[in-house]
Amino acid sequence: MYLLLSVVLAVFLQEGTFWSSGVSFSRNYQQASERHAPLTPKQKERIHSIAQELRGIVAGLTSEEQKNQLSGELAALFAEAGDMEAAREIAGSIKSDAARTEALALIARAQGSNQDFAGALETAASVGAEPKRAAVMLDVIGEQAGAKDFAGALRNAGKLTGQPAAYTGALVKIAEERTKGDAASAQKTLELAEQGLAQSPQEERFASVAELVSAEQELGHPERVKELLSNMPGMEGQFGEVLSAMQQASQAAQKGDLVSVQTAVEAISDPQQRSFGELMMAEAYASTGDAKSALDTLRTLKPISQRAQFAGSVAQGLAQKGKFAEADEALKIGIAAAETEENDSELDELAVAAVQVHAEAGDADVTRAKTALIKNRGRRAQAVRQAAQTLASKKKDQEVLKWSAAEESAFVKANLLFGAAEGIAAQGGEEKH
């Protein structure tokens, strides 16, 4: 549901905000902290060891901005490892009020991922600004719903009635999880969310309606979709057309019905918006391992700038299916487009994607060599962290730690260690038994 929603909102809002008064979590932590099973004692021990090493590195950073950002993430890492004393101590030492508040938000999120919902909400209560506190609670409620504690999630959602957009968002999160096992209960939760929709400020109502529309689409209620859209001026026409087509394409892609994906995408009348559907189609082909169709679709994306923009995500999708030669071809298509457009920024992004492709292959040495080709320091740190997470999730964390030990830049070393810890948290197999 949220892949579809993010694409559609990107088309209409041209930005990544989820709801206008929400908290802006650290991009690195948000990307790295997808929901995972509660950590085993062994995982917590290994993550705690890395966090201890990180503590000295972060403290020695000369950039105050970097130190503030990474201190908050370090506090969250200690919280995830179960060391709340260290987490609170680090958060309390942050000089910037805004960064300290962000650290508390990240700690609450880490507690939620450990299913310590009471502790997470207690931490969230210490976040000062009401909209930000509501956003933290919304995230914790999402974790609670993911753990199937629906009664508790609904109780905590009730604490957000003073923030209509957050309250609606919380109920939609709960409904989404309920849909997987109890459609009737999911529908009742959505009806409760819709009752509070009218109380949302106009500037926040668009995102709330989009969430509800997508949820009702997923439940197979086109009449409710039409009713919701009819209550929002200007939304029923073009928005409804695109959302409906995207939803059909998304559902068909999940079933592997790529013919229906193509039919749904071709039904979108606006050329610019159809290109988003074509991107979804290329990624759907990649996700099923149909490399030829993915590459053929990527080659025909228009305008050409979109080939440069989206080639990296298609390449990574192919790499996740073990199609490494084809992933390299997708990168070449993107690079050719970026060079035609003389777009250095996209070339850097494709260099980042190339790093991730080799990390998916589990080749730490080549991955490390590829990171050296990234000119932009910030993007290099981003690539290093994502690659370290991928390698560690494949149980190559010892190779990441060796890489870190040889790294001269303290900032890059820190990102390697954060990535290693995040990858350990994501490890499957015997770690989860």
Short mmCIF file of C-alpha atoms in Angstrom, two decimals:
data_model
loop_
_atom_site.label_atom_id
_atom_site.label_comp_id
_atom_site.label_asym_id
_atom_site.label_seq_id
_atom_site.Cartn_x
_atom_site.Cartn_y
_atom_site.Cartn_z
CA MET A 1 0.00 0.00 0.00
CA TYR A 2 2.68 2.52 0.95
CA LEU A 3 4.72 2.04 -2.24
CA LEU A 4 1.63 3.03 -4.18
CA LEU A 5 0.86 5.92 -1.86
CA SER A 6 4.37 7.33 -2.01
CA VAL A 7 4.36 7.28 -5.82
CA VAL A 8 0.97 8.96 -6.10
CA LEU A 9 1.75 11.60 -3.49
CA ALA A 10 5.05 12.30 -5.23
CA VAL A 11 3.13 12.96 -8.44
CA PHE A 12 0.68 15.37 -6.86
CA LEU A 13 2.68 16.97 -4.07
CA GLN A 14 6.20 16.76 -5.56
CA GLU A 15 7.68 16.18 -2.11
CA GLY A 16 8.28 13.39 0.39
CA THR A 17 6.38 14.64 3.43
CA PHE A 18 3.94 12.15 4.92
CA TRP A 19 1.78 14.68 6.70
CA SER A 20 2.53 18.33 7.03
CA SER A 21 3.18 18.62 10.76
CA GLY A 22 5.08 15.36 11.12
CA VAL A 23 8.53 14.72 12.51
CA SER A 24 11.45 14.49 10.12
CA PHE A 25 13.30 11.41 11.31
CA SER A 26 16.96 11.03 10.37
CA ARG A 27 17.02 9.70 6.81
CA ASN A 28 19.70 7.16 7.62
CA TYR A 29 17.91 5.77 10.64
CA GLN A 30 14.55 5.73 8.90
CA GLN A 31 15.95 3.79 5.93
CA ALA A 32 17.79 1.36 8.17
CA SER A 33 15.03 0.71 10.66
CA GLU A 34 12.44 -1.20 8.72
CA ARG A 35 10.42 -3.43 11.01
CA HIS A 36 12.25 -6.55 12.09
CA ALA A 37 11.65 -9.28 14.64
CA PRO A 38 12.69 -8.51 18.23
CA LEU A 39 16.42 -9.00 18.56
CA THR A 40 17.91 -12.11 20.09
CA PRO A 41 20.27 -11.75 23.10
CA LYS A 42 23.21 -12.55 20.82
CA GLN A 43 22.23 -9.83 18.35
CA LYS A 44 21.82 -7.31 21.16
CA GLU A 45 25.25 -8.21 22.50
CA ARG A 46 26.91 -7.75 19.10
CA ILE A 47 25.11 -4.46 18.45
CA HIS A 48 26.02 -3.19 21.92
CA SER A 49 29.69 -3.95 21.24
CA ILE A 50 29.58 -1.91 18.02
CA ALA A 51 27.75 0.91 19.80
CA GLN A 52 30.50 1.07 22.40
CA GLU A 53 33.11 1.49 19.69
CA LEU A 54 30.96 4.10 17.96
CA ARG A 55 30.67 6.12 21.15
CA GLY A 56 34.32 7.14 21.07
CA ILE A 57 34.27 7.83 17.33
CA VAL A 58 31.17 10.03 17.46
CA ALA A 59 32.50 11.95 20.46
CA GLY A 60 35.65 12.78 18.50
CA LEU A 61 33.93 14.17 15.40
CA THR A 62 34.90 17.78 14.70
CA SER A 63 31.67 18.70 12.91
CA GLU A 64 29.03 19.63 15.45
CA GLU A 65 26.27 18.93 12.94
CA GLN A 66 27.56 15.41 12.28
CA LYS A 67 28.05 14.82 15.99
CA ASN A 68 24.49 15.90 16.78
CA GLN A 69 22.99 13.69 14.07
CA LEU A 70 25.03 10.60 14.86
CA SER A 71 24.67 11.02 18.62
CA GLY A 72 20.92 10.69 18.26
CA GLU A 73 21.31 7.58 16.13
CA LEU A 74 23.87 6.17 18.59
CA ALA A 75 21.44 6.72 21.45
CA ALA A 76 18.84 4.77 19.46
CA LEU A 77 21.35 1.99 18.82
CA PHE A 78 21.99 1.61 22.55
CA ALA A 79 18.23 1.57 23.13
CA GLU A 80 17.81 -1.15 20.52
CA ALA A 81 20.52 -3.16 22.30
CA GLY A 82 18.60 -2.74 25.57
CA ASP A 83 20.99 -0.27 27.27
CA MET A 84 18.55 2.52 28.11
CA GLU A 85 20.95 4.10 30.61
CA ALA A 86 23.53 4.77 27.89
CA ALA A 87 20.79 5.84 25.45
CA ARG A 88 19.43 8.48 27.84
CA GLU A 89 22.91 9.64 28.82
CA ILE A 90 23.92 10.23 25.20
CA ALA A 91 20.64 11.96 24.35
CA GLY A 92 21.00 14.23 27.40
CA SER A 93 24.51 15.24 26.36
CA ILE A 94 23.41 16.64 22.98
CA LYS A 95 23.73 20.43 23.04
CA SER A 96 21.22 21.27 20.32
CA ASP A 97 17.61 21.27 21.54
CA ALA A 98 16.34 20.18 18.13
CA ALA A 99 18.88 17.34 17.88
CA ARG A 100 18.13 16.24 21.43
CA THR A 101 14.43 16.06 20.62
CA GLU A 102 15.26 14.07 17.50
CA ALA A 103 17.33 11.67 19.63
CA LEU A 104 14.37 11.07 21.94
CA ALA A 105 12.20 10.35 18.91
CA LEU A 106 14.73 7.80 17.65
CA ILE A 107 15.01 6.17 21.08
CA ALA A 108 11.22 5.78 21.22
CA ARG A 109 11.27 4.20 17.78
CA ALA A 110 14.00 1.77 18.86
CA GLN A 111 12.02 0.83 21.96
CA GLY A 112 8.99 0.24 19.76
CA SER A 113 10.99 -2.07 17.48
CA ASN A 114 11.87 -4.08 20.63
CA GLN A 115 8.14 -4.21 21.43
CA ASP A 116 8.64 -2.16 24.59
CA PHE A 117 5.57 -0.11 23.78
CA ALA A 118 5.02 1.27 27.28
CA GLY A 119 8.63 2.45 27.44
CA ALA A 120 8.44 3.88 23.93
CA LEU A 121 5.35 5.93 24.74
CA GLU A 122 6.95 7.14 27.97
CA THR A 123 9.94 8.36 25.95
CA ALA A 124 7.62 9.91 23.37
CA ALA A 125 5.88 11.85 26.15
CA SER A 126 9.17 13.68 26.82
CA VAL A 127 9.20 15.09 23.28
CA GLY A 128 8.17 18.70 23.71
CA ALA A 129 6.36 19.95 20.60
CA GLU A 130 2.89 18.47 20.22
CA PRO A 131 3.01 17.70 16.47
CA LYS A 132 6.40 16.04 16.82
CA ARG A 133 5.28 14.04 19.86
CA ALA A 134 2.20 12.90 17.94
CA ALA A 135 4.37 11.76 15.04
CA VAL A 136 6.58 9.71 17.37
CA MET A 137 3.50 8.11 18.92
CA LEU A 138 2.17 7.36 15.43
CA ASP A 139 5.35 5.47 14.62
CA VAL A 140 5.21 3.47 17.86
CA ILE A 141 1.56 2.61 17.24
CA GLY A 142 2.55 1.32 13.81
CA GLU A 143 5.09 -1.00 15.45
CA GLN A 144 2.46 -2.10 17.98
CA ALA A 145 -0.03 -2.91 15.22
CA GLY A 146 2.71 -4.79 13.38
CA ALA A 147 3.15 -6.91 16.52
CA LYS A 148 -0.61 -7.71 16.34
CA ASP A 149 -1.33 -5.92 19.63
CA PHE A 150 -4.41 -4.30 18.13
CA ALA A 151 -6.18 -3.58 21.43
CA GLY A 152 -3.14 -1.74 22.77
CA ALA A 153 -2.60 0.09 19.49
CA LEU A 154 -6.22 1.29 19.45
CA ARG A 155 -5.94 2.49 23.07
CA ASN A 156 -2.83 4.47 22.22
CA ALA A 157 -4.38 5.81 19.02
CA GLY A 158 -7.12 7.26 21.24
CA LYS A 159 -4.47 9.51 22.81
CA LEU A 160 -4.05 11.24 19.44
CA THR A 161 -7.60 12.51 18.97
CA GLY A 162 -6.33 16.05 19.50
CA GLN A 163 -4.11 15.61 16.40
CA PRO A 164 -6.63 14.55 13.72
CA ALA A 165 -4.10 13.77 10.97
CA ALA A 166 -1.97 11.64 13.29
CA TYR A 167 -5.08 9.94 14.69
CA THR A 168 -6.29 9.08 11.19
CA GLY A 169 -2.82 7.86 10.24
CA ALA A 170 -2.65 5.64 13.31
CA LEU A 171 -6.01 4.03 12.57
CA VAL A 172 -5.02 3.41 8.97
CA LYS A 173 -1.79 1.72 10.13
CA ILE A 174 -3.83 -0.50 12.44
CA ALA A 175 -6.32 -1.28 9.66
CA GLU A 176 -3.51 -2.14 7.27
CA GLU A 177 -2.15 -4.75 9.67
CA ARG A 178 -5.63 -6.09 10.41
CA THR A 179 -6.34 -6.48 6.70
CA LYS A 180 -3.81 -9.33 6.61
CA GLY A 181 -6.02 -11.48 8.84
CA ASP A 182 -9.36 -9.92 9.63
CA ALA A 183 -10.91 -7.78 6.88
CA ALA A 184 -14.07 -7.09 8.89
CA SER A 185 -12.12 -5.62 11.81
CA ALA A 186 -9.96 -3.67 9.40
CA GLN A 187 -13.07 -2.11 7.86
CA LYS A 188 -14.41 -1.09 11.27
CA THR A 189 -11.10 0.58 12.06
CA LEU A 190 -11.20 2.47 8.77
CA GLU A 191 -14.73 3.64 9.47
CA LEU A 192 -13.51 5.02 12.78
CA ALA A 193 -10.71 6.84 10.94
CA GLU A 194 -13.14 8.29 8.42
CA GLN A 195 -15.34 9.68 11.19
CA GLY A 196 -12.46 11.84 12.38
CA LEU A 197 -11.39 12.93 8.91
CA ALA A 198 -13.60 16.01 8.88
CA GLN A 199 -11.73 17.36 11.91
CA SER A 200 -8.39 17.37 10.07
CA PRO A 201 -7.08 20.76 8.91
CA GLN A 202 -7.48 21.27 5.18
CA GLU A 203 -3.73 21.25 4.54
CA GLU A 204 -3.42 17.82 6.19
CA ARG A 205 -6.57 16.29 4.77
CA PHE A 206 -5.13 15.42 1.36
CA ALA A 207 -2.62 12.90 2.76
CA SER A 208 -5.23 11.45 5.13
CA VAL A 209 -7.73 10.96 2.30
CA ALA A 210 -5.03 9.40 0.12
CA GLU A 211 -4.23 6.89 2.86
CA LEU A 212 -7.88 6.02 3.38
CA VAL A 213 -8.52 5.72 -0.36
CA SER A 214 -5.59 3.37 -0.78
CA ALA A 215 -6.71 1.26 2.19
CA GLU A 216 -10.28 1.02 0.87
CA GLN A 217 -8.93 0.10 -2.56
CA GLU A 218 -6.94 -2.70 -0.98
CA LEU A 219 -10.05 -3.99 0.77
CA GLY A 220 -11.87 -4.00 -2.58
CA HIS A 221 -14.37 -1.19 -1.87
CA PRO A 222 -14.49 1.02 -4.99
CA GLU A 223 -17.72 2.67 -3.85
CA ARG A 224 -16.04 3.94 -0.69
CA VAL A 225 -13.13 5.22 -2.77
CA LYS A 226 -15.48 7.24 -4.93
CA GLU A 227 -17.28 8.62 -1.89
CA LEU A 228 -14.05 9.68 -0.20
CA LEU A 229 -12.74 11.38 -3.33
CA SER A 230 -16.02 13.16 -3.95
CA ASN A 231 -15.64 14.96 -0.61
CA MET A 232 -12.32 16.49 -1.69
CA PRO A 233 -12.61 19.14 -4.42
CA GLY A 234 -10.55 18.31 -7.50
CA MET A 235 -9.51 14.86 -6.31
CA GLU A 236 -12.08 12.61 -7.92
CA GLY A 237 -10.98 13.16 -11.50
CA GLN A 238 -7.32 13.00 -12.31
CA PHE A 239 -6.22 11.87 -8.85
CA GLY A 240 -8.81 9.14 -8.77
CA GLU A 241 -7.79 7.91 -12.22
CA VAL A 242 -4.10 7.73 -11.33
CA LEU A 243 -4.66 6.21 -7.90
CA SER A 244 -6.99 3.55 -9.29
CA ALA A 245 -4.56 2.63 -12.05
CA MET A 246 -1.60 2.57 -9.69
CA GLN A 247 -3.49 0.40 -7.22
CA GLN A 248 -4.43 -2.07 -9.95
CA ALA A 249 -0.83 -2.14 -11.15
CA SER A 250 0.50 -2.63 -7.64
CA GLN A 251 -1.89 -5.49 -6.85
CA ALA A 252 -1.19 -7.17 -10.19
CA ALA A 253 2.56 -6.85 -9.61
CA GLN A 254 2.25 -8.51 -6.21
CA LYS A 255 0.48 -11.44 -7.90
CA GLY A 256 3.06 -11.60 -10.67
CA ASP A 257 0.39 -10.73 -13.27
CA LEU A 258 2.57 -8.45 -15.35
CA VAL A 259 0.14 -8.34 -18.28
CA SER A 260 -2.40 -6.67 -15.99
CA VAL A 261 0.30 -4.32 -14.72
CA GLN A 262 0.94 -3.16 -18.28
CA THR A 263 -2.77 -2.78 -19.01
CA ALA A 264 -3.30 -0.65 -15.88
CA VAL A 265 -0.31 1.58 -16.65
CA GLU A 266 -1.36 2.13 -20.27
CA ALA A 267 -4.76 3.29 -19.00
CA ILE A 268 -3.20 6.40 -17.40
CA SER A 269 -3.87 9.28 -19.76
CA ASP A 270 -1.36 11.86 -18.51
CA PRO A 271 2.10 11.14 -20.04
CA GLN A 272 4.08 12.39 -17.05
CA GLN A 273 2.05 10.35 -14.60
CA ARG A 274 2.16 7.32 -16.89
CA SER A 275 5.94 7.43 -16.57
CA PHE A 276 5.60 6.77 -12.84
CA GLY A 277 3.51 3.75 -13.71
CA GLU A 278 6.16 2.61 -16.17
CA LEU A 279 8.71 2.85 -13.39
CA MET A 280 6.47 0.64 -11.25
CA MET A 281 6.22 -1.74 -14.19
CA ALA A 282 10.02 -1.90 -14.60
CA GLU A 283 10.45 -2.56 -10.89
CA ALA A 284 7.70 -5.20 -11.02
CA TYR A 285 9.56 -7.00 -13.79
CA ALA A 286 12.77 -6.75 -11.77
CA SER A 287 11.09 -8.10 -8.63
CA THR A 288 9.96 -11.22 -10.52
CA GLY A 289 13.38 -11.76 -12.06
CA ASP A 290 12.22 -10.91 -15.59
CA ALA A 291 15.37 -8.97 -16.35
CA LYS A 292 14.78 -8.59 -20.09
CA SER A 293 11.39 -6.93 -19.64
CA ALA A 294 12.73 -4.73 -16.84
CA LEU A 295 15.57 -3.51 -19.04
CA ASP A 296 13.34 -3.05 -22.09
CA THR A 297 10.94 -0.94 -20.03
CA LEU A 298 13.80 1.09 -18.55
CA ARG A 299 15.20 1.81 -22.03
CA THR A 300 11.88 3.32 -23.16
CA LEU A 301 11.21 5.53 -20.13
CA LYS A 302 10.53 9.13 -21.17
CA PRO A 303 11.71 11.77 -20.68
CA ILE A 304 15.28 10.48 -20.82
CA SER A 305 16.04 12.10 -17.47
CA GLN A 306 13.83 9.49 -15.82
CA ARG A 307 16.05 6.71 -17.12
CA ALA A 308 18.90 8.31 -15.22
CA GLN A 309 16.74 8.91 -12.17
CA PHE A 310 15.27 5.42 -11.88
CA ALA A 311 17.94 3.12 -13.33
CA GLY A 312 19.55 2.71 -9.92
CA SER A 313 16.41 1.38 -8.27
CA VAL A 314 15.80 -1.06 -11.14
CA ALA A 315 19.42 -2.22 -10.93
CA GLN A 316 19.11 -2.85 -7.21
CA GLY A 317 15.88 -4.78 -7.74
CA LEU A 318 17.61 -6.99 -10.28
CA ALA A 319 20.59 -7.50 -7.96
CA GLN A 320 18.25 -8.63 -5.19
CA LYS A 321 17.11 -11.38 -7.55
CA GLY A 322 20.69 -12.39 -8.27
CA LYS A 323 20.66 -10.86 -11.77
CA PHE A 324 23.98 -9.07 -11.38
CA ALA A 325 24.98 -8.82 -15.06
CA GLU A 326 21.55 -7.39 -15.88
CA ALA A 327 21.82 -5.00 -12.91
CA ASP A 328 25.08 -3.73 -14.40
CA GLU A 329 23.30 -3.22 -17.73
CA ALA A 330 20.58 -1.18 -16.00
CA LEU A 331 23.29 1.04 -14.50
CA LYS A 332 24.84 1.51 -17.96
CA ILE A 333 21.44 2.63 -19.32
CA GLY A 334 21.17 5.15 -16.49
CA ILE A 335 24.73 6.40 -16.91
CA ALA A 336 24.24 6.92 -20.65
CA ALA A 337 21.08 8.94 -19.95
CA ALA A 338 22.78 11.01 -17.22
CA GLU A 339 25.73 11.74 -19.49
CA THR A 340 23.38 12.81 -22.29
CA GLU A 341 21.64 15.14 -19.84
CA GLU A 342 25.03 16.23 -18.40
CA ASN A 343 23.60 15.51 -14.96
CA ASP A 344 26.48 15.06 -12.52
CA SER A 345 24.11 14.64 -9.59
CA GLU A 346 22.44 11.60 -11.16
CA LEU A 347 25.85 10.17 -12.06
CA ASP A 348 26.75 10.30 -8.38
CA GLU A 349 23.46 8.63 -7.46
CA LEU A 350 24.15 5.87 -9.98
CA ALA A 351 27.60 5.40 -8.45
CA VAL A 352 25.85 4.90 -5.11
CA ALA A 353 23.53 2.34 -6.71
CA ALA A 354 26.53 0.50 -8.17
CA VAL A 355 27.96 0.14 -4.68
CA GLN A 356 24.71 -1.41 -3.49
CA VAL A 357 24.57 -3.82 -6.43
CA HIS A 358 27.97 -5.25 -5.45
CA ALA A 359 26.94 -5.36 -1.80
CA GLU A 360 23.92 -7.44 -2.82
CA ALA A 361 26.39 -9.79 -4.50
CA GLY A 362 28.16 -10.13 -1.15
CA ASP A 363 31.48 -8.94 -2.57
CA ALA A 364 32.93 -6.72 0.16
CA ASP A 365 36.21 -6.00 -1.66
CA VAL A 366 34.60 -4.75 -4.88
CA THR A 367 31.99 -2.87 -2.87
CA ARG A 368 34.72 -1.06 -1.00
CA ALA A 369 36.54 -0.20 -4.25
CA LYS A 370 33.34 1.19 -5.78
CA THR A 371 32.75 3.55 -2.84
CA ALA A 372 36.08 5.22 -3.58
CA LEU A 373 34.66 6.37 -6.94
CA ILE A 374 31.92 8.48 -5.33
CA LYS A 375 33.05 12.10 -5.34
CA ASN A 376 30.42 13.63 -3.07
CA ARG A 377 31.39 13.01 0.56
CA GLY A 378 27.84 12.92 1.87
CA ARG A 379 26.73 10.45 -0.79
CA ARG A 380 29.81 8.35 -0.16
CA ALA A 381 28.90 8.08 3.52
CA GLN A 382 25.33 7.18 2.54
CA ALA A 383 26.55 4.50 0.15
CA VAL A 384 28.99 3.08 2.68
CA ARG A 385 26.31 2.77 5.31
CA GLN A 386 23.75 1.12 3.04
CA ALA A 387 26.37 -1.26 1.68
CA ALA A 388 27.57 -2.15 5.17
CA GLN A 389 24.00 -2.90 6.21
CA THR A 390 23.44 -5.13 3.18
CA LEU A 391 26.72 -7.01 3.68
CA ALA A 392 26.10 -7.49 7.40
CA SER A 393 22.56 -8.71 6.76
CA LYS A 394 24.18 -11.42 4.63
CA LYS A 395 26.31 -12.33 7.67
CA LYS A 396 29.43 -10.65 6.34
CA ASP A 397 29.63 -8.26 9.27
CA GLN A 398 33.20 -9.34 10.11
CA GLU A 399 34.29 -8.15 6.66
CA VAL A 400 32.56 -4.82 7.31
CA LEU A 401 34.35 -4.49 10.65
CA LYS A 402 37.71 -5.13 8.92
CA TRP A 403 36.82 -2.43 6.38
CA SER A 404 35.99 -0.06 9.22
CA ALA A 405 39.28 -0.76 11.00
CA ALA A 406 41.22 0.27 7.88
CA GLU A 407 39.14 3.42 7.17
CA GLU A 408 40.87 6.76 7.87
CA SER A 409 37.84 9.05 7.87
CA ALA A 410 36.08 9.03 11.25
CA PHE A 411 32.77 9.95 9.62
CA VAL A 412 32.95 7.13 7.09
CA LYS A 413 34.11 4.71 9.80
CA ALA A 414 31.07 5.68 11.88
CA ASN A 415 28.74 5.04 8.96
CA LEU A 416 30.31 1.63 8.37
CA LEU A 417 29.74 0.65 12.00
CA PHE A 418 26.16 1.95 12.00
CA GLY A 419 25.51 -0.06 8.85
CA ALA A 420 27.05 -3.17 10.40
CA ALA A 421 24.79 -2.86 13.46
CA GLU A 422 21.72 -2.34 11.31
CA GLY A 423 22.59 -5.34 9.16
CA ILE A 424 23.03 -7.53 12.24
CA ALA A 425 19.55 -6.49 13.38
CA ALA A 426 18.18 -7.55 9.99
CA GLN A 427 19.89 -10.92 9.89
CA GLY A 428 17.64 -13.94 9.44
CA GLY A 429 18.30 -17.64 9.64
CA GLU A 430 19.56 -19.08 12.88
CA GLU A 431 19.85 -15.64 14.48
CA LYS A 432 16.06 -15.48 14.78
CA HIS A 433 15.52 -18.91 16.33
#
